[in-house]
XYZ file of C-alpha atoms in Angstrom:
363
model
C 9.471 -14.357 -19.697
C 9.551 -10.713 -18.590
C 12.593 -10.027 -20.768
C 10.893 -11.598 -23.774
C 7.780 -9.482 -23.254
C 9.928 -6.385 -23.008
C 11.682 -7.208 -26.288
C 8.308 -7.705 -27.976
C 7.073 -4.384 -26.608
C 10.195 -2.589 -27.845
C 9.827 -4.212 -31.247
C 6.222 -3.048 -31.409
C 7.276 0.515 -30.520
C 9.954 0.566 -33.227
C 7.438 -0.704 -35.777
C 4.916 1.938 -34.739
C 7.547 4.644 -34.978
C 8.507 3.602 -38.517
C 4.842 3.448 -39.548
C 4.229 6.967 -38.218
C 7.324 8.263 -39.986
C 6.248 6.735 -43.302
C 2.684 8.042 -42.904
C 3.817 11.575 -42.117
C 6.358 11.496 -44.942
C 3.488 10.715 -47.319
C 1.453 13.590 -45.862
C 4.439 15.900 -46.322
C 4.951 14.761 -49.916
C 1.294 15.392 -50.801
C 1.363 18.817 -49.193
C 4.702 19.899 -50.668
C 3.705 19.205 -54.260
C -0.072 19.585 -54.062
C -0.116 22.797 -52.045
C 2.252 24.629 -54.393
C 0.506 23.428 -57.553
C -3.001 24.332 -56.388
C -1.851 27.742 -55.151
C -0.217 28.485 -58.505
C -3.419 27.331 -60.257
C -5.277 30.060 -58.377
C -2.877 32.767 -59.583
C -2.409 31.756 -63.221
C -6.170 31.810 -63.905
C -6.903 35.252 -62.534
C -6.549 35.062 -58.754
C -4.773 38.087 -57.281
C -5.397 38.052 -53.520
C -2.109 37.288 -51.769
C -3.503 37.497 -48.246
C -6.307 35.098 -49.214
C -3.758 32.586 -50.527
C -1.763 33.013 -47.331
C -4.823 32.301 -45.217
C -5.638 29.154 -47.196
C -2.279 27.629 -46.228
C -3.569 27.101 -42.683
C -7.346 27.767 -42.852
C -8.092 24.060 -43.261
C -7.093 23.412 -39.635
C -10.602 22.253 -38.533
C -9.872 19.059 -40.503
C -7.336 18.139 -37.806
C -10.227 17.801 -35.347
C -11.162 14.526 -37.075
C -7.914 12.600 -36.341
C -7.775 14.238 -32.885
C -11.275 12.931 -32.145
C -10.359 9.457 -33.441
C -7.246 9.437 -31.263
C -9.242 10.515 -28.209
C -11.875 7.813 -28.756
C -9.172 5.172 -29.231
C -7.352 6.212 -26.069
C -10.641 6.358 -24.175
C -11.495 2.801 -25.191
C -8.130 1.261 -24.284
C -7.498 3.369 -21.161
C -8.085 2.121 -17.660
C -10.286 4.041 -15.257
C -7.209 5.538 -13.603
C -5.743 6.818 -16.886
C -8.697 8.233 -18.792
C -7.441 10.698 -21.444
C -8.238 14.405 -21.245
C -10.212 15.957 -24.067
C -7.502 18.637 -24.350
C -4.052 17.557 -23.202
C -2.081 20.692 -24.120
C -0.938 22.771 -21.141
C -0.529 26.594 -21.197
C 3.262 26.749 -21.837
C 2.967 24.531 -24.920
C -0.156 26.443 -26.017
C 1.681 29.777 -25.976
C 4.669 28.247 -27.749
C 2.451 26.872 -30.520
C 0.685 30.257 -30.789
C 4.052 32.005 -31.281
C 5.061 29.448 -33.925
C 1.669 30.055 -35.558
C 2.278 33.795 -35.901
C 5.674 33.143 -37.486
C 4.016 30.618 -39.803
C 1.405 33.196 -40.823
C 4.167 35.621 -41.804
C 5.944 32.851 -43.704
C 2.692 32.014 -45.509
C 2.420 35.601 -46.731
C 6.016 35.701 -47.994
C 5.530 32.363 -49.764
C 2.216 33.317 -51.367
C 3.680 36.604 -52.584
C 6.566 34.755 -54.246
C 4.292 32.129 -55.790
C 2.112 34.875 -57.306
C 5.104 36.146 -59.311
C 7.158 33.058 -60.184
C 6.547 29.851 -62.180
C 6.207 26.688 -60.077
C 9.347 25.123 -61.513
C 11.355 28.205 -60.523
C 10.069 28.887 -57.015
C 10.164 25.189 -56.108
C 13.917 25.092 -56.755
C 14.518 28.413 -54.989
C 12.605 26.997 -52.045
C 15.269 24.310 -51.767
C 17.456 26.909 -50.037
C 15.313 26.367 -46.939
C 17.324 23.208 -46.291
C 20.502 25.213 -45.723
C 18.649 27.519 -43.329
C 17.099 24.522 -41.562
C 20.545 22.965 -41.121
C 22.027 26.169 -39.706
C 19.207 26.770 -37.239
C 19.056 23.071 -36.307
C 22.726 23.254 -35.397
C 22.175 26.398 -33.300
C 18.878 25.479 -31.612
C 18.947 21.687 -31.177
C 22.650 20.874 -31.620
C 22.010 18.853 -34.778
C 24.924 16.565 -35.660
C 26.086 16.448 -39.258
C 27.875 13.844 -41.346
C 29.991 14.551 -44.460
C 27.055 13.245 -46.507
C 24.474 15.571 -44.962
C 26.834 18.549 -45.366
C 27.410 17.586 -49.012
C 23.649 17.331 -49.525
C 23.013 20.779 -48.060
C 25.764 22.361 -50.171
C 24.517 20.774 -53.392
C 20.932 21.866 -52.794
C 22.055 25.409 -52.002
C 24.272 25.613 -55.103
C 21.337 24.357 -57.196
C 19.187 27.233 -55.974
C 21.987 29.746 -56.630
C 22.431 28.465 -60.200
C 18.732 28.863 -60.773
C 18.630 32.328 -59.257
C 21.493 33.623 -61.414
C 20.334 32.247 -64.750
C 16.570 31.665 -64.739
C 15.262 35.164 -65.529
C 14.377 33.945 -69.016
C 11.328 32.128 -67.638
C 9.769 35.347 -66.344
C 5.979 35.236 -66.941
C 4.699 37.300 -69.866
C 3.957 40.897 -68.938
C 5.892 40.742 -65.666
C 8.611 43.321 -65.053
C 12.134 42.515 -63.925
C 11.362 44.275 -60.640
C 8.373 41.992 -59.990
C 10.432 38.914 -60.819
C 13.203 39.975 -58.430
C 10.651 40.706 -55.693
C 9.183 37.223 -56.170
C 12.651 35.688 -55.927
C 13.472 37.618 -52.739
C 10.115 36.722 -51.161
C 10.625 32.991 -51.742
C 14.143 33.112 -50.306
C 12.827 35.023 -47.271
C 10.048 32.458 -46.838
C 12.596 29.637 -47.087
C 14.798 31.291 -44.449
C 11.912 31.849 -42.046
C 10.584 28.306 -42.384
C 14.131 27.048 -42.017
C 13.992 28.677 -38.586
C 10.470 27.462 -37.753
C 11.217 23.739 -38.219
C 14.093 23.558 -35.688
C 12.104 25.869 -33.401
C 9.305 23.298 -33.316
C 11.827 20.561 -32.521
C 13.204 22.728 -29.704
C 9.697 23.244 -28.315
C 9.120 19.474 -28.355
C 12.369 18.857 -26.496
C 11.914 21.607 -23.915
C 8.264 20.883 -23.252
C 7.436 19.872 -19.694
C 4.791 17.574 -21.133
C 5.384 14.168 -22.656
C 4.972 14.724 -26.389
C 2.621 12.225 -28.002
C 1.312 12.159 -31.553
C -2.081 13.345 -30.302
C -0.358 16.328 -28.740
C 1.462 16.981 -32.027
C -1.931 17.268 -33.739
C -3.141 19.650 -31.037
C 0.048 21.667 -31.556
C -0.700 21.926 -35.275
C -4.314 22.905 -34.579
C -3.299 25.815 -32.346
C -0.423 26.810 -34.638
C -2.696 26.851 -37.701
C -5.396 28.798 -35.849
C -3.007 31.635 -34.966
C -1.436 31.622 -38.438
C -4.940 31.891 -39.907
C -5.792 34.685 -37.466
C -2.654 36.570 -38.548
C -3.633 36.263 -42.226
C -7.266 37.129 -41.509
C -6.155 40.456 -40.024
C -4.120 41.035 -43.187
C -7.172 40.273 -45.338
C -9.313 42.699 -43.349
C -6.753 45.498 -43.685
C -6.384 44.782 -47.416
C -10.188 44.552 -47.953
C -9.851 41.075 -49.469
C -13.178 39.835 -48.112
C -15.050 42.494 -50.097
C -13.703 41.370 -53.474
C -13.791 37.564 -53.195
C -17.264 37.281 -54.784
C -16.264 39.532 -57.693
C -12.992 37.668 -58.213
C -14.916 34.368 -58.259
C -17.231 35.655 -61.012
C -14.266 36.811 -63.104
C -12.157 33.695 -62.563
C -11.091 32.117 -65.872
C -12.126 28.581 -64.891
C -15.555 29.680 -63.663
C -17.063 30.658 -60.323
C -17.647 27.102 -59.073
C -14.108 25.974 -59.855
C -12.803 29.097 -58.128
C -14.207 27.917 -54.819
C -13.115 24.329 -55.516
C -9.541 25.582 -55.954
C -9.743 27.476 -52.653
C -11.069 24.456 -50.768
C -8.478 22.070 -52.153
C -5.715 24.546 -51.442
C -6.741 24.590 -47.773
C -6.902 20.784 -47.623
C -3.574 20.054 -49.311
C -1.694 22.525 -47.114
C -2.957 20.777 -43.982
C -1.279 17.601 -45.252
C 1.934 19.605 -45.502
C 1.857 20.960 -41.961
C 0.737 17.734 -40.313
C 3.456 15.880 -42.198
C 6.141 18.399 -41.218
C 5.155 18.403 -37.533
C 4.868 14.600 -37.528
C 8.274 13.966 -39.108
C 9.896 16.256 -36.533
C 8.114 14.253 -33.815
C 9.301 10.925 -35.262
C 12.816 12.041 -36.200
C 14.169 15.585 -36.570
C 13.626 18.980 -38.166
C 16.519 18.303 -40.548
C 14.837 15.166 -41.901
C 11.619 17.140 -42.307
C 13.533 19.699 -44.358
C 15.182 16.967 -46.420
C 11.835 15.357 -47.274
C 10.417 18.720 -48.341
C 13.447 19.216 -50.585
C 13.154 15.681 -51.992
C 9.725 16.419 -53.442
C 10.543 19.814 -54.936
C 11.774 18.218 -58.198
C 8.481 16.297 -58.311
C 6.611 19.593 -58.034
C 8.804 21.008 -60.764
C 8.136 18.110 -63.124
C 4.387 18.253 -62.500
C 4.381 21.995 -63.272
C 6.032 21.346 -66.629
C 3.434 18.666 -67.406
C 0.267 20.418 -66.203
C 1.096 24.117 -66.631
C 3.354 23.824 -69.719
C 6.130 25.771 -68.027
C 9.523 26.114 -69.697
C 12.390 23.889 -68.621
C 15.678 25.506 -69.649
C 19.165 24.054 -69.329
C 19.790 25.962 -66.078
C 16.805 24.277 -64.469
C 18.119 20.930 -65.655
C 21.500 21.617 -64.002
C 19.776 22.725 -60.798
C 17.584 19.626 -60.832
C 20.581 17.293 -61.250
C 22.391 19.006 -58.366
C 19.265 18.672 -56.229
C 18.877 14.965 -56.963
C 22.580 14.466 -56.259
C 22.079 16.148 -52.901
C 19.100 13.912 -52.066
C 21.021 10.749 -52.927
C 24.012 11.925 -50.900
C 21.939 12.470 -47.772
C 20.108 9.163 -47.849
C 23.245 7.214 -48.772
C 24.924 8.726 -45.727
C 21.982 7.805 -43.505
C 21.992 4.199 -44.739
C 25.757 3.960 -44.275
C 25.533 5.331 -40.725
C 22.796 2.859 -39.831
C 24.834 -0.073 -41.162
C 27.866 1.111 -39.204
C 25.838 1.212 -35.986
C 24.537 -2.297 -36.581
C 28.019 -3.676 -37.324
C 29.518 -2.057 -34.215
C 26.728 -3.412 -32.072
C 25.249 -0.087 -31.058
C 22.007 -0.514 -29.118
C 18.902 -0.010 -31.151
C 16.480 2.719 -30.203
C 13.719 1.128 -28.204
C 11.496 4.025 -27.236
C 8.980 6.021 -29.170
C 9.600 9.769 -29.566
C 6.951 10.660 -26.991
C 9.308 9.230 -24.392
C 12.551 10.595 -25.799
C 10.984 14.032 -26.126
C 9.696 14.233 -22.601
C 10.467 17.068 -20.251
C 13.964 18.218 -19.508
C 14.950 19.579 -16.120
């Protein structure tokens, strides 16, 4: 009877883990495509404030208080008197780690926004695919990520796709933009990809080295603190650049109208929170490499939507890069499916614990 109950409990945990992974993958998909498209919408209709766009990538963090509150109420209801949940469960070491990640994220936000201001969506979304190579390298160094021939093939294909685009896509330079500006935009996006490729494995390392048991509620607290410090970093940049003084004027001059200007800003902040919660959640449920893969998977979607909604050009080079990217995606997931089947056939034990237990403290 006890053994049967244990099997049922383990089955429930595996189901919950899969549900969380699917949910956070959806969040990440919405944020990857939606965040980039809304940010570009701001720039192509007259927006010029790079620090403001950077701030909007994390300024929507108060939204996270809603799921945190729901989680707290749920835990409070089901908890016994001896295990009542704390309103804030994050301890100082994890707080300082999330603050440091937040500052790095703020810098990455600025690099990304600068690149987006100068490049078409379909171009910067493919260049951004290089982040997967950086994620793989840093995951290997920081968390000893294991690779299969399929994952290596995927990373190489995605990187080659970005190189092809970078060498041959100057023909899609926006009207009136100099070659120097285009090159700066390209370099900024690559730099942003490299930095975020470092941030993702760094978050996974923080989870693993934390002396707290990492739960999904704690992941949301981590994102809240991270986003707060990233927003603080960008706010300082806005103050130095005098962005706050010109927002009202920019809104009046915005091509879509003053009201839609603020609507664009609000939706930009909301969609980017989906991105960060999804990224942090996928790392919690699986790994930083899978988080990077999912981001890369939806870059072609972003590219296609930009062609549809913003009438961007789609030259042959972009088509080649897109095919290479899709080939890389298929390679990775085929390898994952094959590895899972091999484990099942060889009778490897199935994972029975949720990540909050596998990511608990290390001595």
